[in-house]
PDB file of C-alpha atoms in Angstrom:
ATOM      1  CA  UNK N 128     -19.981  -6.419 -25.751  1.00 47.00           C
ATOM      2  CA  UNK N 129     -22.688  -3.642 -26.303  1.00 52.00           C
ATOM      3  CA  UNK N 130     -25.108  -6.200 -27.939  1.00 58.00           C
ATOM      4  CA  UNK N 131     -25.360  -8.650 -25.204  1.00 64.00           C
ATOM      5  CA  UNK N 132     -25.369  -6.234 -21.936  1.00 69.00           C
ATOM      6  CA  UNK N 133     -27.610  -7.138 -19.817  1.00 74.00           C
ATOM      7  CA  UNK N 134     -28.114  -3.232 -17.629  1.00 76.00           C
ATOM      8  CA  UNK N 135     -29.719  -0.583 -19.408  1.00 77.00           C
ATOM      9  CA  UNK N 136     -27.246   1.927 -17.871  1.00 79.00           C
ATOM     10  CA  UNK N 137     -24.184   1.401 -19.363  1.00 72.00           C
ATOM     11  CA  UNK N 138     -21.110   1.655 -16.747  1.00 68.00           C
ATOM     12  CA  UNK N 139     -19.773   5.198 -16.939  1.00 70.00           C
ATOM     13  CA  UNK N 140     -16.400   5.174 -18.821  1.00 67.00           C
ATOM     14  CA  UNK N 141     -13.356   5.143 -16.768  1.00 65.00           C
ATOM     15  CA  UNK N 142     -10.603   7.411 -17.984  1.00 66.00           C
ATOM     16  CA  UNK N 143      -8.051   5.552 -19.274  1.00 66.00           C
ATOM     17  CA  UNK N 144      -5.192   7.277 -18.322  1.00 71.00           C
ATOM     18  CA  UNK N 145      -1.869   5.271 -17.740  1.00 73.00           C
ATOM     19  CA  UNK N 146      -0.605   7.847 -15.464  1.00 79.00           C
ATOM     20  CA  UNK N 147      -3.944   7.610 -13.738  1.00 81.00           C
ATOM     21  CA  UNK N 148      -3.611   4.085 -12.984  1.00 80.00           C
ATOM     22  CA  UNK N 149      -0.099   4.162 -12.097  1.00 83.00           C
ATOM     23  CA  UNK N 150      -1.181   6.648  -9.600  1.00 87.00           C
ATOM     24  CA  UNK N 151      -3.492   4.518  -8.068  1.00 87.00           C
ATOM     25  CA  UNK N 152      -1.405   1.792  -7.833  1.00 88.00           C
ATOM     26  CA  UNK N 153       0.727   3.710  -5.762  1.00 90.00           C
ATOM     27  CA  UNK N 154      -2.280   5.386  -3.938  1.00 91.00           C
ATOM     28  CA  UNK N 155      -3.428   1.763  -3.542  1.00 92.00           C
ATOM     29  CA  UNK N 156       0.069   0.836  -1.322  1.00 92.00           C
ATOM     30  CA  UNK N 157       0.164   3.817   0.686  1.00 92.00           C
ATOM     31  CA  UNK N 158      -3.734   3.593   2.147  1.00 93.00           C
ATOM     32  CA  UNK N 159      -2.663  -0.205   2.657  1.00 93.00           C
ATOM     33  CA  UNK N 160       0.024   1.117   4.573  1.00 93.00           C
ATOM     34  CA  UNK N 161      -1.287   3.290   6.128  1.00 93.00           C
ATOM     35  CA  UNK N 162      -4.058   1.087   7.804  1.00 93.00           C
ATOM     36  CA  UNK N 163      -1.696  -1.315   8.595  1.00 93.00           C
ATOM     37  CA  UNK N 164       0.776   1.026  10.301  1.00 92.00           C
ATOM     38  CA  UNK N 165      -2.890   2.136  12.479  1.00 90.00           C
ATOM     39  CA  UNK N 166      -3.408  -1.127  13.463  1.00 91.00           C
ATOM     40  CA  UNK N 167       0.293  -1.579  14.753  1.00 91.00           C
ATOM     41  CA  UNK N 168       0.440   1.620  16.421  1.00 91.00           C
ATOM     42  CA  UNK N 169      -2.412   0.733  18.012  1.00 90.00           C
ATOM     43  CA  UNK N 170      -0.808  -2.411  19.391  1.00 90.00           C
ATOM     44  CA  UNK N 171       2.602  -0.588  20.097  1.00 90.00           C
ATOM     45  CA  UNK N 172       0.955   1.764  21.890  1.00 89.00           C
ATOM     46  CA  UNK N 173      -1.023  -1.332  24.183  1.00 87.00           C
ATOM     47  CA  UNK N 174       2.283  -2.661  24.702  1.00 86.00           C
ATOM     48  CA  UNK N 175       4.479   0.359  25.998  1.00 85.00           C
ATOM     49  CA  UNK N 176       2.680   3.486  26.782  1.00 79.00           C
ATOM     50  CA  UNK N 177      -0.816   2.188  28.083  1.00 78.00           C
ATOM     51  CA  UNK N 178      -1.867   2.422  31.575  1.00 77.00           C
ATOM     52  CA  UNK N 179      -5.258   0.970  31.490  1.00 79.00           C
ATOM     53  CA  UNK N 180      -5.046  -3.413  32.035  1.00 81.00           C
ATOM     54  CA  UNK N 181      -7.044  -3.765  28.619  1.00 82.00           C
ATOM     55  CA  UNK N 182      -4.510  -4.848  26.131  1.00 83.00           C
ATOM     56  CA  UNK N 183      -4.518  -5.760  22.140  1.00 85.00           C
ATOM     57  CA  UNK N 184      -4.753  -9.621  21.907  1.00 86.00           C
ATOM     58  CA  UNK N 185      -5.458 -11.797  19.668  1.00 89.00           C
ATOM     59  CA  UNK N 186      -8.481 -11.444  19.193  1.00 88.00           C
ATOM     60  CA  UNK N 187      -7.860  -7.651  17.695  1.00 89.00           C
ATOM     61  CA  UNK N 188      -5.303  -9.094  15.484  1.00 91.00           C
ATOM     62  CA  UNK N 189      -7.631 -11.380  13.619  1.00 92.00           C
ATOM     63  CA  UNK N 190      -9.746  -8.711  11.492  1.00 92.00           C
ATOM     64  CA  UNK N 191      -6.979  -7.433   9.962  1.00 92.00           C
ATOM     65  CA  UNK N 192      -5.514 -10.863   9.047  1.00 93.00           C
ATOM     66  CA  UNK N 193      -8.590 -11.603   7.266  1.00 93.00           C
ATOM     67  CA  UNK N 194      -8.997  -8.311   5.560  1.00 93.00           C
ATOM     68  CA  UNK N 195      -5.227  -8.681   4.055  1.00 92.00           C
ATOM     69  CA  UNK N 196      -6.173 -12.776   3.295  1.00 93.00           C
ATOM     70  CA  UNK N 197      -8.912 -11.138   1.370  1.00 93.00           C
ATOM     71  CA  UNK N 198      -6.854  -8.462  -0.325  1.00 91.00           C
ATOM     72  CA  UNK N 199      -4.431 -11.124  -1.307  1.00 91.00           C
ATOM     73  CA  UNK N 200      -6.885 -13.273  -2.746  1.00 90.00           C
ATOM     74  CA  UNK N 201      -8.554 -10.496  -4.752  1.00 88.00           C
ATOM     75  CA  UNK N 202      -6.056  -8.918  -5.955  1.00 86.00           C
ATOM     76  CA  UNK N 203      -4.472 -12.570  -7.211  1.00 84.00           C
ATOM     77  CA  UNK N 204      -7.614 -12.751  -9.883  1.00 80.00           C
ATOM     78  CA  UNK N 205      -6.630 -12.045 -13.528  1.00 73.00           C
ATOM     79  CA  UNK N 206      -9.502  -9.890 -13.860  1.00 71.00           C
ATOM     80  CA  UNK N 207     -10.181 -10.226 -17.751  1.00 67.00           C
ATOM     81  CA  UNK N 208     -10.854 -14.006 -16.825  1.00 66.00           C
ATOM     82  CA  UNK N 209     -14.194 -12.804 -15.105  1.00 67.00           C
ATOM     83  CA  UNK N 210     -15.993 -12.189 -18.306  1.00 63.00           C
ATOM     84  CA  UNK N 211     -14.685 -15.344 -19.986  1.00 57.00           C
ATOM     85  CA  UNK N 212     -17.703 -16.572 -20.178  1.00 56.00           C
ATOM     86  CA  UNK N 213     -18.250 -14.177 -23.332  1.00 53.00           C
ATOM     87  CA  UNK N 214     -15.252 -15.531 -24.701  1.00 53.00           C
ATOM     88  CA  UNK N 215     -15.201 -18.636 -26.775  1.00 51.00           C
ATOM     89  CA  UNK N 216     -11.747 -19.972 -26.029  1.00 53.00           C
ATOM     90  CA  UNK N 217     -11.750 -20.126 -22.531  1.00 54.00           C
ATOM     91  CA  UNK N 218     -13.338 -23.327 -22.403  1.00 59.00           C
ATOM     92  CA  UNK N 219     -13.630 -25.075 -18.178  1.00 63.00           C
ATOM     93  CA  UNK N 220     -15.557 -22.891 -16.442  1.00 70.00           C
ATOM     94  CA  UNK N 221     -12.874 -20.823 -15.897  1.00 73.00           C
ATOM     95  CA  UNK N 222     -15.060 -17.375 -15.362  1.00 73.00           C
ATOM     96  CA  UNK N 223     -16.812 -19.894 -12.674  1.00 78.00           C
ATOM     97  CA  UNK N 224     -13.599 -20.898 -10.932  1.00 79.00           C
ATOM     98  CA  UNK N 225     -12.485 -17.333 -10.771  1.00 80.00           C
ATOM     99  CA  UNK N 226     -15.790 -15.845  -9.301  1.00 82.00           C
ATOM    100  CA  UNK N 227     -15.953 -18.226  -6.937  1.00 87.00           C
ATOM    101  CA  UNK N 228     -12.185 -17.439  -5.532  1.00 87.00           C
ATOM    102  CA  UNK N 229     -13.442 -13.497  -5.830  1.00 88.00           C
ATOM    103  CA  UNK N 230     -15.947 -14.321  -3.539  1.00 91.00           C
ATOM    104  CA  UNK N 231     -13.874 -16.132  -1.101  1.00 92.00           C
ATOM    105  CA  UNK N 232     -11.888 -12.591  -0.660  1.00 92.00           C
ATOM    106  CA  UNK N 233     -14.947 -10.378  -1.110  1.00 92.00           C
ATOM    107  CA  UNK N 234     -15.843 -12.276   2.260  1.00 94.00           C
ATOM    108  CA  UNK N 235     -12.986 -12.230   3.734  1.00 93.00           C
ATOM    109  CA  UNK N 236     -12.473  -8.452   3.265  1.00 93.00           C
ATOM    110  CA  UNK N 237     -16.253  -7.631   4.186  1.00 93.00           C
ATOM    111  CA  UNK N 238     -15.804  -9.871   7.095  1.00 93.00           C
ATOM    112  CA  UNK N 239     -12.660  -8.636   8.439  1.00 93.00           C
ATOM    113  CA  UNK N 240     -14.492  -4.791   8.871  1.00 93.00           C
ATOM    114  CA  UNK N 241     -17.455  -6.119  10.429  1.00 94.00           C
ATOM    115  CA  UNK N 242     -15.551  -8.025  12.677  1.00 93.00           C
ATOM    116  CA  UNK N 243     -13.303  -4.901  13.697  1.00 93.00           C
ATOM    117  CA  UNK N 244     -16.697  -2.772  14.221  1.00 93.00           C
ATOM    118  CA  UNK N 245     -17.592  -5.937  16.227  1.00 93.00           C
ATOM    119  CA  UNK N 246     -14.399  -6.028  18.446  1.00 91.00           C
ATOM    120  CA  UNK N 247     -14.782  -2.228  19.031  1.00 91.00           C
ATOM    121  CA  UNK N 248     -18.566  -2.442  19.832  1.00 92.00           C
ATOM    122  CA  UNK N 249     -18.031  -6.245  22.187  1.00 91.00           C
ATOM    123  CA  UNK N 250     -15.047  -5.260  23.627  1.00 88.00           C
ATOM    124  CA  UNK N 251     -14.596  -1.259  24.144  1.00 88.00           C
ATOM    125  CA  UNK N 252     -17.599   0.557  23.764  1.00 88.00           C
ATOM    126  CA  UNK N 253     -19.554  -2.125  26.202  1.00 89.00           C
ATOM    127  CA  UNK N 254     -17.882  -1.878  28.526  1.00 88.00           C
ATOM    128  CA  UNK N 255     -17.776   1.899  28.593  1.00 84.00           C
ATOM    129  CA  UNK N 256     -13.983   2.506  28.802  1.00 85.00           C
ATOM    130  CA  UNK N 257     -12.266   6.187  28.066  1.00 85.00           C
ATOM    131  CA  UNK N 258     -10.758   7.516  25.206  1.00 82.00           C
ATOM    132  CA  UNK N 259      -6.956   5.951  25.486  1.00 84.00           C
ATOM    133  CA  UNK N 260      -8.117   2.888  25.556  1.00 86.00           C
ATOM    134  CA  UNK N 261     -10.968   3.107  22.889  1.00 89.00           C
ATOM    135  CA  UNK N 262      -8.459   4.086  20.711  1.00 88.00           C
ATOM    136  CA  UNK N 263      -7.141   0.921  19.821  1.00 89.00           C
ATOM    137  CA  UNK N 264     -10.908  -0.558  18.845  1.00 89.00           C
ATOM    138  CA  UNK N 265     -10.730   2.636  16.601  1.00 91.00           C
ATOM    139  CA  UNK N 266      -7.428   2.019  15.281  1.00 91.00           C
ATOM    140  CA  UNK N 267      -8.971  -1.494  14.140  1.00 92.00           C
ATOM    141  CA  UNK N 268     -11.628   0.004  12.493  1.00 93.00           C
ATOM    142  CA  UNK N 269      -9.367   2.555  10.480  1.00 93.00           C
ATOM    143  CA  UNK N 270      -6.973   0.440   9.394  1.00 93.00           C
ATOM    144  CA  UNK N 271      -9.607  -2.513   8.339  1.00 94.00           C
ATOM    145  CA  UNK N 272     -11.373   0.389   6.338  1.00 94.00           C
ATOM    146  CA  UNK N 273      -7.836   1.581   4.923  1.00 94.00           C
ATOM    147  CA  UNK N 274      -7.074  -1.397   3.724  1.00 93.00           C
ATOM    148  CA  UNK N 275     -10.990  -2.387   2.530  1.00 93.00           C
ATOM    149  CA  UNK N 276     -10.167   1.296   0.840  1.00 93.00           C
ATOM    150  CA  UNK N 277      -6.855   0.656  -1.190  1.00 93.00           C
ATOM    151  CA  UNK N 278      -8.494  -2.691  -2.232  1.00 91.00           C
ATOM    152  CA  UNK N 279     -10.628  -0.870  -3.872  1.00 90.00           C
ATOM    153  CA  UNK N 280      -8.494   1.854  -5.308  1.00 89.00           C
ATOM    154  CA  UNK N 281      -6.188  -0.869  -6.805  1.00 88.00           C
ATOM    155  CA  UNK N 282      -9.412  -2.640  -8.560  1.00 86.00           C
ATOM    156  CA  UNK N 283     -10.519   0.574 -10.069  1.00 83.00           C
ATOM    157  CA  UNK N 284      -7.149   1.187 -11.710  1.00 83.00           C
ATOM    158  CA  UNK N 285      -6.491  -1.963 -12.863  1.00 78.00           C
ATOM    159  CA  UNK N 286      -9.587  -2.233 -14.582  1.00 74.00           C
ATOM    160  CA  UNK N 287      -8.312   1.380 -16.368  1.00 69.00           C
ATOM    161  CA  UNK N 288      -5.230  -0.734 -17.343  1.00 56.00           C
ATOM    162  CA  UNK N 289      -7.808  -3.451 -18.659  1.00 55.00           C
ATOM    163  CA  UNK N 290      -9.234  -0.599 -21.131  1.00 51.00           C
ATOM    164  CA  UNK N 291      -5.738   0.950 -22.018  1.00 49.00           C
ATOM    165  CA  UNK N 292      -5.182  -2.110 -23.489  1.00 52.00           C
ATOM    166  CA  UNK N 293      -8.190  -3.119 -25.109  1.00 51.00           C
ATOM    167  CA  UNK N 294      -7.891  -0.075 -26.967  1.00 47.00           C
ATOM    168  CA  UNK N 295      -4.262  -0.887 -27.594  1.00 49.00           C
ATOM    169  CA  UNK N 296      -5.210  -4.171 -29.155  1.00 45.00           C
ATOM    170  CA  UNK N 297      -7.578  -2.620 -31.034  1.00 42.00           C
TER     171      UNK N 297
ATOM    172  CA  UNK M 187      22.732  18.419 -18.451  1.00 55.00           C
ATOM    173  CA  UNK M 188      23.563  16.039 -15.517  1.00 60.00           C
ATOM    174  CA  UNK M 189      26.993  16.619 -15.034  1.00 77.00           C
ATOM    175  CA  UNK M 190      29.093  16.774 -12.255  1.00 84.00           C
ATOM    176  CA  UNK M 191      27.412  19.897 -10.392  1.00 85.00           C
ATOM    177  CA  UNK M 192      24.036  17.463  -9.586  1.00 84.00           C
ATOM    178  CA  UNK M 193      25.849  14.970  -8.301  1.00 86.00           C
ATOM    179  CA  UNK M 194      27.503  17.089  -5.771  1.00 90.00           C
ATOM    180  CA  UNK M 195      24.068  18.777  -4.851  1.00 89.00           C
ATOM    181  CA  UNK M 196      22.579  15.262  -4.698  1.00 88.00           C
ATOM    182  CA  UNK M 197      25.571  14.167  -2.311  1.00 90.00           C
ATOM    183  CA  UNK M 198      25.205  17.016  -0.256  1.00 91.00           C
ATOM    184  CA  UNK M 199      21.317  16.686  -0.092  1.00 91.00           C
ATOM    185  CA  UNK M 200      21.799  12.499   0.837  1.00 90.00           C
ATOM    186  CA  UNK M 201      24.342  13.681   3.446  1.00 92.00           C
ATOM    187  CA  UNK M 202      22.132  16.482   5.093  1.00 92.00           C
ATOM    188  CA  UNK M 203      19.513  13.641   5.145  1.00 90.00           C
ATOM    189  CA  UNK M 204      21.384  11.304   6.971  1.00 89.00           C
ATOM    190  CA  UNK M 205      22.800  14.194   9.320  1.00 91.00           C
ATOM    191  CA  UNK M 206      19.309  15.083  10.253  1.00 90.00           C
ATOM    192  CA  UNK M 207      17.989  11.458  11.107  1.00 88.00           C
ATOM    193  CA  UNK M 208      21.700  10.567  13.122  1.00 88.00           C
ATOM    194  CA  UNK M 209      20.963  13.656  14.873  1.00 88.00           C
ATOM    195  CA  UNK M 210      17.221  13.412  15.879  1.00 86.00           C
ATOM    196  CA  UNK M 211      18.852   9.565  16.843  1.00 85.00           C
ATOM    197  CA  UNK M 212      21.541  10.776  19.219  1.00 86.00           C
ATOM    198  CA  UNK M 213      20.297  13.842  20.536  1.00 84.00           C
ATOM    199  CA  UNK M 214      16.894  12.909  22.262  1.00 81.00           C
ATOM    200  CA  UNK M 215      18.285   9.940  24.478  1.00 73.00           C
ATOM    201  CA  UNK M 216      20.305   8.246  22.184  1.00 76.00           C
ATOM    202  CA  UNK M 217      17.871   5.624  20.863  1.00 80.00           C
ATOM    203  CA  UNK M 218      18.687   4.447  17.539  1.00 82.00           C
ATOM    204  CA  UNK M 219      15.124   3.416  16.032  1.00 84.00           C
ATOM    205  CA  UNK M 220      14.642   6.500  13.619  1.00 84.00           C
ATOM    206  CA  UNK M 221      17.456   4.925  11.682  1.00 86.00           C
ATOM    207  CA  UNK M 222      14.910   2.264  10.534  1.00 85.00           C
ATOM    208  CA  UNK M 223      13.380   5.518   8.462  1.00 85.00           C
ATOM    209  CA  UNK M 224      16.542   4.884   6.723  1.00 84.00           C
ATOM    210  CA  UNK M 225      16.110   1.220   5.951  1.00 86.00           C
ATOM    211  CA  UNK M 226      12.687   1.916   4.668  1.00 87.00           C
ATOM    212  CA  UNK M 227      13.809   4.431   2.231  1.00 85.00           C
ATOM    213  CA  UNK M 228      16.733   2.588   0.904  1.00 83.00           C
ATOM    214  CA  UNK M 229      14.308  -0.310   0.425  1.00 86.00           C
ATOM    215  CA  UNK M 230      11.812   1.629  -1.396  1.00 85.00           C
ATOM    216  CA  UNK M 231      13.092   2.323  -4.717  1.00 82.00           C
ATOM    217  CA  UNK M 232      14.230  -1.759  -4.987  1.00 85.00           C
ATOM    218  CA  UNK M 233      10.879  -3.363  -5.479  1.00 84.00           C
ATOM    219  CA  UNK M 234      10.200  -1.126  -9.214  1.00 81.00           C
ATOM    220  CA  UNK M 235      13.913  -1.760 -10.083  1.00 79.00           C
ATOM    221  CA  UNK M 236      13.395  -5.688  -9.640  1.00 82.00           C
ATOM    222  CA  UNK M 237       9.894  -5.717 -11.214  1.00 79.00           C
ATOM    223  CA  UNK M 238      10.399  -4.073 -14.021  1.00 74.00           C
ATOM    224  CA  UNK M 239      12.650  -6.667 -14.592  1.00 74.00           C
ATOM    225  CA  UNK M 240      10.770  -9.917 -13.887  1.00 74.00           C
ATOM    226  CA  UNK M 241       7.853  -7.666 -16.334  1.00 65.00           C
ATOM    227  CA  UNK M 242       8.105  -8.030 -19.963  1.00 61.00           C
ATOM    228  CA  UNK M 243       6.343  -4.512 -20.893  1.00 56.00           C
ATOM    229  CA  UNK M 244       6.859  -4.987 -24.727  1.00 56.00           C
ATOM    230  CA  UNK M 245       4.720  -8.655 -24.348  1.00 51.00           C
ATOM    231  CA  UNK M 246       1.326  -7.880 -25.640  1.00 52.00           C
ATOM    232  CA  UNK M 247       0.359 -11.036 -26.103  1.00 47.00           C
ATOM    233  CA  UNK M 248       0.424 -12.077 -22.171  1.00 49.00           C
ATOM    234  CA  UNK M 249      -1.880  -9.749 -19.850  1.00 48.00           C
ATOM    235  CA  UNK M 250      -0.682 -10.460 -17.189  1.00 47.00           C
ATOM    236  CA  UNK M 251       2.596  -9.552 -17.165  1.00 52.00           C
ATOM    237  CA  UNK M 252       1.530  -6.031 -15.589  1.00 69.00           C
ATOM    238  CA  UNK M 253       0.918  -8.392 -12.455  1.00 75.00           C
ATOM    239  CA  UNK M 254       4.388  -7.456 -11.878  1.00 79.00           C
ATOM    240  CA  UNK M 255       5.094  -3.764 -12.375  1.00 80.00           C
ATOM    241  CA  UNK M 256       1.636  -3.280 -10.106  1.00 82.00           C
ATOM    242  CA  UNK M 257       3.398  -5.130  -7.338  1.00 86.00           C
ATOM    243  CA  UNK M 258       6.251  -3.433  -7.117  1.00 86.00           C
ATOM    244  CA  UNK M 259       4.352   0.077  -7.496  1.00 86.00           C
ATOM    245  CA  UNK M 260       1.967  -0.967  -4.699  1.00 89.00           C
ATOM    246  CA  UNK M 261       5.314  -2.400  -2.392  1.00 90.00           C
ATOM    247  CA  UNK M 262       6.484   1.007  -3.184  1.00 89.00           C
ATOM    248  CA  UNK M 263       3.963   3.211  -2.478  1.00 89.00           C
ATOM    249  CA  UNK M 264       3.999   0.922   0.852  1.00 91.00           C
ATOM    250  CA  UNK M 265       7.455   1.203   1.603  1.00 91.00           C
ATOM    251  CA  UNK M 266       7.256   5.951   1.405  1.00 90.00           C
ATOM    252  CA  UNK M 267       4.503   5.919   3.466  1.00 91.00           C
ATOM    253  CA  UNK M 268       5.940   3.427   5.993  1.00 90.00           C
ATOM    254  CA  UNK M 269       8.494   5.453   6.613  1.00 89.00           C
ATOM    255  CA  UNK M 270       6.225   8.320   7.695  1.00 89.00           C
ATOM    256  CA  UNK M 271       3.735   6.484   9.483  1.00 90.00           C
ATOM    257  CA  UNK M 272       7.163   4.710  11.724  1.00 89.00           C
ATOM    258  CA  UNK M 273       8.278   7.905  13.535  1.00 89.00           C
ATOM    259  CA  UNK M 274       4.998   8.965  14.285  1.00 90.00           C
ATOM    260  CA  UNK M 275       4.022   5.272  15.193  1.00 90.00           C
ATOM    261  CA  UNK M 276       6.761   5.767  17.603  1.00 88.00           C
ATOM    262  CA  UNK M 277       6.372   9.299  18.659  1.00 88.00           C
ATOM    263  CA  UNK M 278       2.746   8.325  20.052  1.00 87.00           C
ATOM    264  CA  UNK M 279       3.900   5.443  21.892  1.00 85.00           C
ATOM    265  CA  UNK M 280       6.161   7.956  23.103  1.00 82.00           C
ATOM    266  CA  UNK M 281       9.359   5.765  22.486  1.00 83.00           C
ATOM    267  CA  UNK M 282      10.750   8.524  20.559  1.00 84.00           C
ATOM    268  CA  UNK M 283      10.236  12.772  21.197  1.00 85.00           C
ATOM    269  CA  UNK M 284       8.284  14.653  18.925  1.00 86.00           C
ATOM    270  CA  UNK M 285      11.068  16.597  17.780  1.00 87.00           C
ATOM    271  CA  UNK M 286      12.913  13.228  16.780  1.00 87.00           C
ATOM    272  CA  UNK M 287      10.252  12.700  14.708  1.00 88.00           C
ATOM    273  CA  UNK M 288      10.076  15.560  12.710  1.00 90.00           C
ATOM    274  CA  UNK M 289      13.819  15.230  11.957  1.00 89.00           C
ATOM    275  CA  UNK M 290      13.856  12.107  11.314  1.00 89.00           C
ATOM    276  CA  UNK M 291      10.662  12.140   8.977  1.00 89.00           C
ATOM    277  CA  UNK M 292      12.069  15.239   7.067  1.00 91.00           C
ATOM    278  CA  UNK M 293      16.064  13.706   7.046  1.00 90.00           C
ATOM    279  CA  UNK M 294      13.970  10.187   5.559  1.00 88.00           C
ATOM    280  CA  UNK M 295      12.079  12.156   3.168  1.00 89.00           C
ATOM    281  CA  UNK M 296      15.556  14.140   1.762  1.00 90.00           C
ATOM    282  CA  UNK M 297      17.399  10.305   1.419  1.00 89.00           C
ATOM    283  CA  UNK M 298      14.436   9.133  -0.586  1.00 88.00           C
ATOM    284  CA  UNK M 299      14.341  12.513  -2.695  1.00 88.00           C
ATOM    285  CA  UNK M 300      17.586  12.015  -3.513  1.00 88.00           C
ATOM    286  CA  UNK M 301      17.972   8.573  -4.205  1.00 85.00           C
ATOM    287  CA  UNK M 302      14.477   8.854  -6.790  1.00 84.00           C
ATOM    288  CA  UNK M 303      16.049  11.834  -8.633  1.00 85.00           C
ATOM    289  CA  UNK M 304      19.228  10.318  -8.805  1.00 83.00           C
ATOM    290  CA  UNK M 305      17.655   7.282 -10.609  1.00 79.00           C
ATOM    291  CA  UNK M 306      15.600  10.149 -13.209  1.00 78.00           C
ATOM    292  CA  UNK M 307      18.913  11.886 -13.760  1.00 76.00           C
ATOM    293  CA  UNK M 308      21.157   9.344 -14.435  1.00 72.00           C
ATOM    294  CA  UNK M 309      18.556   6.916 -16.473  1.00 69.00           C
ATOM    295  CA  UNK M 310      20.208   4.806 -18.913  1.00 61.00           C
ATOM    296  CA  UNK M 311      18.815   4.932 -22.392  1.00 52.00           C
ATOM    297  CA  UNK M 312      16.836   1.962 -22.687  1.00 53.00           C
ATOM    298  CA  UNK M 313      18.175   0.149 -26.167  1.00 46.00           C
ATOM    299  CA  UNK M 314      15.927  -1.619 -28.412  1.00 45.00           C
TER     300      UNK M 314
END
């Protein structure tokens, strides 16, 4: 590994912690929860208390569906199969296969935030309204970045679980 | 020791739980949705117990068998802070009163308390 690396920086050791990680695996569900329980409220909040005629529609709903499409498929990659190119025995372009899926949900993730910054910008701020109603563009935009968030909290501690057990093995 | 006193402190803790979220239910205009609080936290503890199953943690030789355990951490860590986020979901949509929330977040929180420490208490000895 430290013969063929290819940055002269080395990446700066995680801790490799089990506790650690479990704790981010948790920390990971409840920021995913958390954005998706803005989003809804948001909604909720369009369909019983809200006195203004702008509504959540469809259109609001489809950032978020793509940023949890694009958790899903990230978080479906056996991430030890993205250096497998180092490997001999993983013949079949399977560290090909696999980046190509991780892109798939890297785009899906990055373009479920910039659509909810686009549905706040196109369809609240534009057309100027007050705070009540702005509310549920801003909702969007928290609970896409929530979500964009625990992604990335669940990545970081399962590559800590990666290490734990490369030392194990060791 | 867990003996007989913790399980009458846990049964009185479970009760004053569900007290407090019946009450914040039926005293602001009875409407019964802070009982889903309860749901929530009765689910939570379910998705470790049934992954740690499907999850062979003594299988070095497969990776990926962690898959599991993280998925049921991740559903639980989903399910606690669900049943936060659901009162005050429906506080601001003003379905429910503030007050109702409070209880019923704090009643939620005491049924979840005592169902985890009831599972750390009274842990069976895994054999191997």
């Amino acid at each position: 590994m430290t013969t063929s690396r290819l940055w002269r920086f080395p990446m700066p050791k995680l801790p490799s912690n089990p506790v650690l990680r479990t704790a981010g695996v948790y920390t990971a569900g409840a920021l995913f929860a958390l954005g998706f329980w803005f989003f809804i409220d948001a909604s909720v909040y369009s369909k019983v208390a809200n006195r203004s005629d702008v509504h959540v529609k469809f259109v609001d709903w489809i950032p978020l569906i793509c940023s949890i499409l694009g958790m899903l498929v990230i978080n479906s990659i056996e991430k030890s199969r993205l250096s497998a190119d180092s490997f001999s025995y993983s013949g079949g372009g399977v560290a090909w296969k696999a980046r190509l899926v991780l892109f798939t949900g890297f785009a899906l993730m990055a373009g479920g935030l910039s659509g909810s910054i686009t549905v706040l910008v196109l369809k609240y701020v534009v057309p100027g309204y007050p705070w009540p109603t702005l509310y549920f563009g801003v909702a969007n935009v928290v609970g896409n970045a929530a979500i964009m968030l625990s992604c990335i909290v669940l990545w970081v501690s399962q590559n800590i679980e990666e290490d734990y057990t490369y030392n194990l093995s060791l | 020791m867990a003996g007989l006193k913790t399980i009458i402190v846990l049964s009185f803790i479970l009760a004053i739980g569900f007290l407090l979220v019946i009450l914040s239910s039926a005293l602001f205009g009875p409407n019964y949705f802070p009982l889903l609080v309860v749901a929530t936290y009765v689910l939570a503890p379910l998705p470790n117990a049934i992954c740690s199953r499907c999850a062979m943690p003594d299988d070095f030789i497969e990776s990926g068998s962690s898959g599991f355990v993280d998925f049921g951490r991740f559903l639980t860590g989903f399910l606690v802070v669900t049943g936060m986020a659901l009162p005050a979901l429906l506080a601001h949509s003003g379905i429910i009163q503030i007050p109702a929330m409070i209880m019923s977040i704090i009643g939620g929180l005491l049924v979840y308390g005592t169902v985890v420490s009831f599972g750390m208490f009274f842990q069976e000895e895994t054999d191997f």
